[in-house]
PDB file of C-alpha atoms in Angstrom:
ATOM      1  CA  UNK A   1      -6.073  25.449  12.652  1.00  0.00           C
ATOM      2  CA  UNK A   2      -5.375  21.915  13.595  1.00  0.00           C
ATOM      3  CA  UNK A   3      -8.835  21.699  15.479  1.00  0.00           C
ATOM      4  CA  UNK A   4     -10.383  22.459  11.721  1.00  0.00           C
ATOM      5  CA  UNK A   5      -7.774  19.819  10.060  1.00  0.00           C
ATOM      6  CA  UNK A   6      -8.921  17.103  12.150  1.00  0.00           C
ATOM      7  CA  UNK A   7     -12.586  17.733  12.069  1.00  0.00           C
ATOM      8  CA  UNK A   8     -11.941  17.944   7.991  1.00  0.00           C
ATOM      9  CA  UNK A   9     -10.339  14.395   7.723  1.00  0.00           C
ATOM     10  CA  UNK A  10     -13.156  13.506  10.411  1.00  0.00           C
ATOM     11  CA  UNK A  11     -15.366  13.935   7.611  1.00  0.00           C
ATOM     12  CA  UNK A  12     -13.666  12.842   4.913  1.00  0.00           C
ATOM     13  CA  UNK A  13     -13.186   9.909   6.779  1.00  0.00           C
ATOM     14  CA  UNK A  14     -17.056   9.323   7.634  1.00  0.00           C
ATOM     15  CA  UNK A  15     -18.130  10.644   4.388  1.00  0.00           C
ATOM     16  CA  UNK A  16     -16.414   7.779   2.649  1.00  0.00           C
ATOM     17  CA  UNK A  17     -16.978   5.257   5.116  1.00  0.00           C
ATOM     18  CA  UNK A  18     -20.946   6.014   4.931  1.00  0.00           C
ATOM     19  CA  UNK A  19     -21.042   6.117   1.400  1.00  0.00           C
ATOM     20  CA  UNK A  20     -18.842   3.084   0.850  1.00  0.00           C
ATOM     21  CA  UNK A  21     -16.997   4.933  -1.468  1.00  0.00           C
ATOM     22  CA  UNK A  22     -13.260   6.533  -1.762  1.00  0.00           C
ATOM     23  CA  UNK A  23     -12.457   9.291  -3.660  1.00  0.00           C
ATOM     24  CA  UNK A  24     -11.163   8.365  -7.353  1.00  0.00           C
ATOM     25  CA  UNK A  25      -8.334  11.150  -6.148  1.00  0.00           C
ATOM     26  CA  UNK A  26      -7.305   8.339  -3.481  1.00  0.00           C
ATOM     27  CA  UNK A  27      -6.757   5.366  -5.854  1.00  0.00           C
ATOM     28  CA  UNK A  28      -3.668   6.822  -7.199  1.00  0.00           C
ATOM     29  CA  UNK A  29      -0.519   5.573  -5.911  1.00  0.00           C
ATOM     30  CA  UNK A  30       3.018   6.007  -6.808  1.00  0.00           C
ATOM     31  CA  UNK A  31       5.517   2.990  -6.582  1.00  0.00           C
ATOM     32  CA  UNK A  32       8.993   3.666  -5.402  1.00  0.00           C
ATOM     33  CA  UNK A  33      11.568   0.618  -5.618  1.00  0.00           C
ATOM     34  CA  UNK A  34      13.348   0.851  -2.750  1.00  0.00           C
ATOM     35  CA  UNK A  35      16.767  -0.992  -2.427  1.00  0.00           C
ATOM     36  CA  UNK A  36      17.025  -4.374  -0.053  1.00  0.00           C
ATOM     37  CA  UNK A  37      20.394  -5.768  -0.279  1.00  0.00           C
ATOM     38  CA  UNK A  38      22.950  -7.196  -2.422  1.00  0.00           C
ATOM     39  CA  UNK A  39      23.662  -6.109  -6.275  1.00  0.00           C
ATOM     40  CA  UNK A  40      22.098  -3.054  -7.232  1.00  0.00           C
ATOM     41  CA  UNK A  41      21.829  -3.473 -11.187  1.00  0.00           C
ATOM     42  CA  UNK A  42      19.186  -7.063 -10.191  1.00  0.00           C
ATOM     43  CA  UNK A  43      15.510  -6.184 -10.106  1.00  0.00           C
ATOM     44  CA  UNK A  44      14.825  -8.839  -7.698  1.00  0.00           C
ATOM     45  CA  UNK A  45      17.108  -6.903  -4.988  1.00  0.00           C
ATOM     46  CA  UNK A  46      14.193  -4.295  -4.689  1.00  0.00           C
ATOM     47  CA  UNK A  47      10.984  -4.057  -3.406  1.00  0.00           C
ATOM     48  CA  UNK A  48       8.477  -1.618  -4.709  1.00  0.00           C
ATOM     49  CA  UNK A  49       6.489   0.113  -2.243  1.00  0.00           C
ATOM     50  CA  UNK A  50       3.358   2.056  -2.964  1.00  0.00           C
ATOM     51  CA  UNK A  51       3.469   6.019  -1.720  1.00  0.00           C
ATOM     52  CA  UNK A  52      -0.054   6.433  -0.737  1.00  0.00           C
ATOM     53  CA  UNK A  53      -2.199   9.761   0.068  1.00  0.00           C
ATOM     54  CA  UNK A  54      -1.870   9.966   3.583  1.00  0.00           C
ATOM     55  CA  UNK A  55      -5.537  10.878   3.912  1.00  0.00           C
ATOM     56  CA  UNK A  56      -6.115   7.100   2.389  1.00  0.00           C
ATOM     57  CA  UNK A  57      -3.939   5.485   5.134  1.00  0.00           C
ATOM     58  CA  UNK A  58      -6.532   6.912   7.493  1.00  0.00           C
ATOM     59  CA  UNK A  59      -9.057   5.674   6.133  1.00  0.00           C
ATOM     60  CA  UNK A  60      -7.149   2.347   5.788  1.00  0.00           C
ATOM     61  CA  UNK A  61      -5.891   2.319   9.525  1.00  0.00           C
ATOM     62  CA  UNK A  62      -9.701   3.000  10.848  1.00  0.00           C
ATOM     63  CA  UNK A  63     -11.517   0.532   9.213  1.00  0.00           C
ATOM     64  CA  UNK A  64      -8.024  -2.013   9.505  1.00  0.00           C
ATOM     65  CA  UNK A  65      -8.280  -1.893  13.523  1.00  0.00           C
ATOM     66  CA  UNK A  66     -12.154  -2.481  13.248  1.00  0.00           C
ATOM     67  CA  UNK A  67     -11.846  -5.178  11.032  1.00  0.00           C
ATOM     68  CA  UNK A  68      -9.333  -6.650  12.822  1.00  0.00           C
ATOM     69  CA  UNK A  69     -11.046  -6.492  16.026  1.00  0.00           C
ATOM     70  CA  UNK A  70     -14.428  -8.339  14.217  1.00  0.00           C
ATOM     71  CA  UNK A  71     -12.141 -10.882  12.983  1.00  0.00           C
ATOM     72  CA  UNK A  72     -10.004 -11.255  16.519  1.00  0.00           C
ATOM     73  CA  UNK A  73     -13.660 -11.718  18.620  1.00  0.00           C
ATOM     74  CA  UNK A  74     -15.172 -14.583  16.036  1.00  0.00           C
ATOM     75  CA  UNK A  75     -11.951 -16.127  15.495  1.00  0.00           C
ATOM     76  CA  UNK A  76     -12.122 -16.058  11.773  1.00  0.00           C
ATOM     77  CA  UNK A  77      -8.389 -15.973  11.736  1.00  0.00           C
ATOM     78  CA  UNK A  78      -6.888 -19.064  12.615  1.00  0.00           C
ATOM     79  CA  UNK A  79      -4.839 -19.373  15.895  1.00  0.00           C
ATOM     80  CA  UNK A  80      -1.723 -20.823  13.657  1.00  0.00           C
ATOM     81  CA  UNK A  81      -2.097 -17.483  11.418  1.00  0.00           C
ATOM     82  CA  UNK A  82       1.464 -15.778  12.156  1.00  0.00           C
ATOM     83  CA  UNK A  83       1.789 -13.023   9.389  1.00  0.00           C
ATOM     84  CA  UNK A  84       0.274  -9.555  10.007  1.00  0.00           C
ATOM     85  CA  UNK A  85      -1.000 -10.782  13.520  1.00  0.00           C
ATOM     86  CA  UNK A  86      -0.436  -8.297  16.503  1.00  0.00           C
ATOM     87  CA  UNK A  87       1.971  -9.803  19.081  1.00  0.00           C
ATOM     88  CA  UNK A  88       3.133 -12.913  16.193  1.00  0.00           C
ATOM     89  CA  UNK A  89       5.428 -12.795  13.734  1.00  0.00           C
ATOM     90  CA  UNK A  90       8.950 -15.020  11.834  1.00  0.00           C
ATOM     91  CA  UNK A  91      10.198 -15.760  15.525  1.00  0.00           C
ATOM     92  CA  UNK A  92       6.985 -17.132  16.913  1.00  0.00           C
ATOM     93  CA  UNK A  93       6.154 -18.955  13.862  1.00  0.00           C
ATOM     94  CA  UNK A  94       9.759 -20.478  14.227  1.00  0.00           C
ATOM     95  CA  UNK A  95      10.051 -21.296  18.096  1.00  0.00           C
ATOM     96  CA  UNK A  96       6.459 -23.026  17.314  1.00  0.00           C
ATOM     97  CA  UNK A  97       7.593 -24.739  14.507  1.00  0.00           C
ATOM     98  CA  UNK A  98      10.884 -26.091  16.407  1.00  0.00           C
ATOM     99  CA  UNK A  99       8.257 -26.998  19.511  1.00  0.00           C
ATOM    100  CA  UNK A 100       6.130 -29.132  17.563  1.00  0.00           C
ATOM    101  CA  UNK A 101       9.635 -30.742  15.406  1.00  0.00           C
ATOM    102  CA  UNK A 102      10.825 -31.673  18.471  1.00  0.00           C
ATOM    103  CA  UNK A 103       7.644 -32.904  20.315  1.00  0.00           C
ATOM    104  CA  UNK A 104       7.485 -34.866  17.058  1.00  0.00           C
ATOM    105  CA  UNK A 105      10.840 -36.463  16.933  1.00  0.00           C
ATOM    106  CA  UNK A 106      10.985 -37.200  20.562  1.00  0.00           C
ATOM    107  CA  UNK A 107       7.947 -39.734  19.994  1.00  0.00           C
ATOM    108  CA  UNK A 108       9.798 -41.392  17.241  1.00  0.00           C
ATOM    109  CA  UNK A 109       7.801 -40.096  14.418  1.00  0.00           C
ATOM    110  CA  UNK A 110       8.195 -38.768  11.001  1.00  0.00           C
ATOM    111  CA  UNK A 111       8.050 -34.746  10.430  1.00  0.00           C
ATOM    112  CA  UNK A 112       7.829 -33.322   6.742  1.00  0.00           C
ATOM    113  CA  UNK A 113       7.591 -29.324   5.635  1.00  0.00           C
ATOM    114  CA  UNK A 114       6.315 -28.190   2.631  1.00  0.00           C
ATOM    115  CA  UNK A 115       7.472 -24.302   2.316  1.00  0.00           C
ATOM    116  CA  UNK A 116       5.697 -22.115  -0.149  1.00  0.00           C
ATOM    117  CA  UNK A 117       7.311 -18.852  -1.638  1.00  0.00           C
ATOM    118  CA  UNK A 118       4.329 -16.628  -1.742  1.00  0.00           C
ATOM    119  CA  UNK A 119       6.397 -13.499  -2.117  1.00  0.00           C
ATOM    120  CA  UNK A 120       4.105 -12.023  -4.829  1.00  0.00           C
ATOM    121  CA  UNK A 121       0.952 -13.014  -3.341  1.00  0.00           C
ATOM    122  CA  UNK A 122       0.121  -9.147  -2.959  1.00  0.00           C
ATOM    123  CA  UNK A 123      -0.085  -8.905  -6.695  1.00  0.00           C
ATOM    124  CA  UNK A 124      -2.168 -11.984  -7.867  1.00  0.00           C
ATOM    125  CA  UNK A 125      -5.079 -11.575  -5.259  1.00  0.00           C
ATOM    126  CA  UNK A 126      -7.821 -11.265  -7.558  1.00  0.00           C
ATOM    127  CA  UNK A 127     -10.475  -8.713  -6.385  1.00  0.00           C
ATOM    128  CA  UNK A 128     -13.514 -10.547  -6.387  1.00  0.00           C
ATOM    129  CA  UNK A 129     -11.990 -13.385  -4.564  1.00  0.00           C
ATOM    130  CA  UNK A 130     -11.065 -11.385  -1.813  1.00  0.00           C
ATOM    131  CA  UNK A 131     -14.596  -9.489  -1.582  1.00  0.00           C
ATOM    132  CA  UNK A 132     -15.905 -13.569  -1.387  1.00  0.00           C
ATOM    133  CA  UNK A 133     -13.808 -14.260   1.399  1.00  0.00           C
ATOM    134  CA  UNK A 134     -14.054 -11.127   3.337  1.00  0.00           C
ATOM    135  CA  UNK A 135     -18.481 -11.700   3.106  1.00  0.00           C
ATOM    136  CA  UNK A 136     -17.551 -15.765   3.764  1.00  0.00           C
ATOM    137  CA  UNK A 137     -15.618 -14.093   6.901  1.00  0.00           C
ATOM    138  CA  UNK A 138     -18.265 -12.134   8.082  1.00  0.00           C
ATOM    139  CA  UNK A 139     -17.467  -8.394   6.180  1.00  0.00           C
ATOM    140  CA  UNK A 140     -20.774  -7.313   4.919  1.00  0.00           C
ATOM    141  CA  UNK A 141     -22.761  -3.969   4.402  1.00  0.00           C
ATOM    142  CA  UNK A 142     -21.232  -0.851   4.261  1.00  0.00           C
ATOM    143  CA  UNK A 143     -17.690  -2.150   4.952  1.00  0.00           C
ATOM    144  CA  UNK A 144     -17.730  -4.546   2.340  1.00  0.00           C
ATOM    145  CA  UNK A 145     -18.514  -2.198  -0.103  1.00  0.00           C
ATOM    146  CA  UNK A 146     -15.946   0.394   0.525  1.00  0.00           C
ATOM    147  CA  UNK A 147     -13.471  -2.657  -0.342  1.00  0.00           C
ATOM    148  CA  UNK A 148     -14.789  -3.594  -2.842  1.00  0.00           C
ATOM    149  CA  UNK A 149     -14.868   0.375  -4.394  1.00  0.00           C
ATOM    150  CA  UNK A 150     -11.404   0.796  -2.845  1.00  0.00           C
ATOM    151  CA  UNK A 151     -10.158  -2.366  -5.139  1.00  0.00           C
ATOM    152  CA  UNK A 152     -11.865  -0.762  -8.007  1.00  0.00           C
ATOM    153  CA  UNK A 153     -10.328   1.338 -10.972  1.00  0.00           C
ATOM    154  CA  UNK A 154      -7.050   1.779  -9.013  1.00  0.00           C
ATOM    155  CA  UNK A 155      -4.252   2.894 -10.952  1.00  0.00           C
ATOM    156  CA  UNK A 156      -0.569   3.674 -10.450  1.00  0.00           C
ATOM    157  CA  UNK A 157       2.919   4.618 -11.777  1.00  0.00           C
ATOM    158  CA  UNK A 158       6.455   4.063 -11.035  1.00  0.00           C
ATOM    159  CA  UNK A 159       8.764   6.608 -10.113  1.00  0.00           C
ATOM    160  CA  UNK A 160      12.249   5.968 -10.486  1.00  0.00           C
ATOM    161  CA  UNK A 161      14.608   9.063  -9.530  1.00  0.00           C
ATOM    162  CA  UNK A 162      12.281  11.983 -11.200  1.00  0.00           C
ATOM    163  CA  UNK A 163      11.088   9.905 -13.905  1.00  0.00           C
ATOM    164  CA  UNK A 164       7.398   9.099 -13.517  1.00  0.00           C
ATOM    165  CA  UNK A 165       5.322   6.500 -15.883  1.00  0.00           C
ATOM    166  CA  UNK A 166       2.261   6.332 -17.482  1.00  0.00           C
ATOM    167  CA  UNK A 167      -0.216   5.487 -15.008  1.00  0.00           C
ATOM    168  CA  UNK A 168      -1.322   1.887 -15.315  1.00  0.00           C
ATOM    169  CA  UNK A 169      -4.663  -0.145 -14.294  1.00  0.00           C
ATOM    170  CA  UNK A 170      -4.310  -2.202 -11.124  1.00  0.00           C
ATOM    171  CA  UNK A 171      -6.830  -5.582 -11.811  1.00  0.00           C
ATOM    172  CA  UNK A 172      -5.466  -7.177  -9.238  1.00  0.00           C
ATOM    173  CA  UNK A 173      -3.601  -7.444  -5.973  1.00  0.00           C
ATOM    174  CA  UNK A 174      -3.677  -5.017  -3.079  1.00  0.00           C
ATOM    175  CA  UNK A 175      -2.287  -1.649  -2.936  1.00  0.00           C
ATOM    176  CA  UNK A 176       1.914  -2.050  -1.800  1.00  0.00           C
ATOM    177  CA  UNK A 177       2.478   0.171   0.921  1.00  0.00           C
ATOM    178  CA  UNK A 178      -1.544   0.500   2.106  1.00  0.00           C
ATOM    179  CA  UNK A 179      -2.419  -0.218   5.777  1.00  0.00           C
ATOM    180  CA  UNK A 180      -5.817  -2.672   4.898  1.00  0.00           C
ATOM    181  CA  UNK A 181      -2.869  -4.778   1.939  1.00  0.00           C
ATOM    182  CA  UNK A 182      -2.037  -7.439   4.547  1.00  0.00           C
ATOM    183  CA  UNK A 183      -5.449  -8.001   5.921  1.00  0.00           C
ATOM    184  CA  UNK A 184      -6.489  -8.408   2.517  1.00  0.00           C
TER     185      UNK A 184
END
């Protein structure tokens, strides 16, 4: 039985990747706000995440790790790139940061920051702007195109306790929650 499973999602998997297209059935996704910290009754003390189909993340996580290995072997992303980067992250970013401060300071010179709050970036991306940069970066063909159809006609609800809403459009942003969101 799980032999047949796998070899199922194989094809699911190749069948969408060869057509460049994903099932309308995947584009749903229901948003959860899950609970960070502080008081409960504020909005901004939750973050919505995105339930996805799991057959989607897949999908996502096969074409993510070959994407990622393109981008790794040209260098398209930049060596000072910490977010979303395997082995980088907050702490590296930060013991870089206090490197170069330092290295600055000690030679008598000036150092000024400029810190942007991109915290909603995920939902202003607009679509065709991230289909130029992805073809600017190197995406193309069949690849391309299965982004640009999986940023298509996506739509999604909120679920809060067992009340579920009207399904709305998605004309922008990633997915919360998907696998390929952060690459975007």
């Amino acid at each position: 039985m799980i032999d047949h499973n796998v070899s199922l999602i194989t094809q699911i998997v190749n069948n969408s990747l060869n057509a460049s297209v994903i099932p309308k059935q995947l584009k749903f996704s229901v948003v959860r706000p899950i609970f960070k910290s502080g008081d409960a009754k504020r909005c901004n003390n939750y973050r919505p995440v995105a339930i996805l189909c799991s057959i989607d993340k897949i999908i996502e996580d096969f074409l993510s790790s070959h994407m990622h290995s393109f981008l790794e072997n040209f260098k398209v992303i930049h060596n000072r790139q910490y977010a979303y980067q395997h082995g980088k992250g907050s702490e590296t970013l930060l013991a870089d940061i206090a490197d170069l401060i330092n290295e600055k300071l000690n030679k008598g010179q000036h150092v000024l920051c400029l810190l942007l709050d991109l915290s909603k970036a995920f939902d202003t991306l607009d679509h065709q702007k991230i289909i130029r940069s992805l073809e600017h970066s190197g995406i193309r063909g069949k690849a391309l195109d299965w982004i640009a159809d999986y940023l298509r006609e996506r739509k999604m609800s909120v679920k809060i306790q067992n009340v579920l809403s009207d399904l709305k459009d998605l004309n922008s942003g990633v997915p919360q929650g998907s696998i390929l969101g952060p690459l975007l």
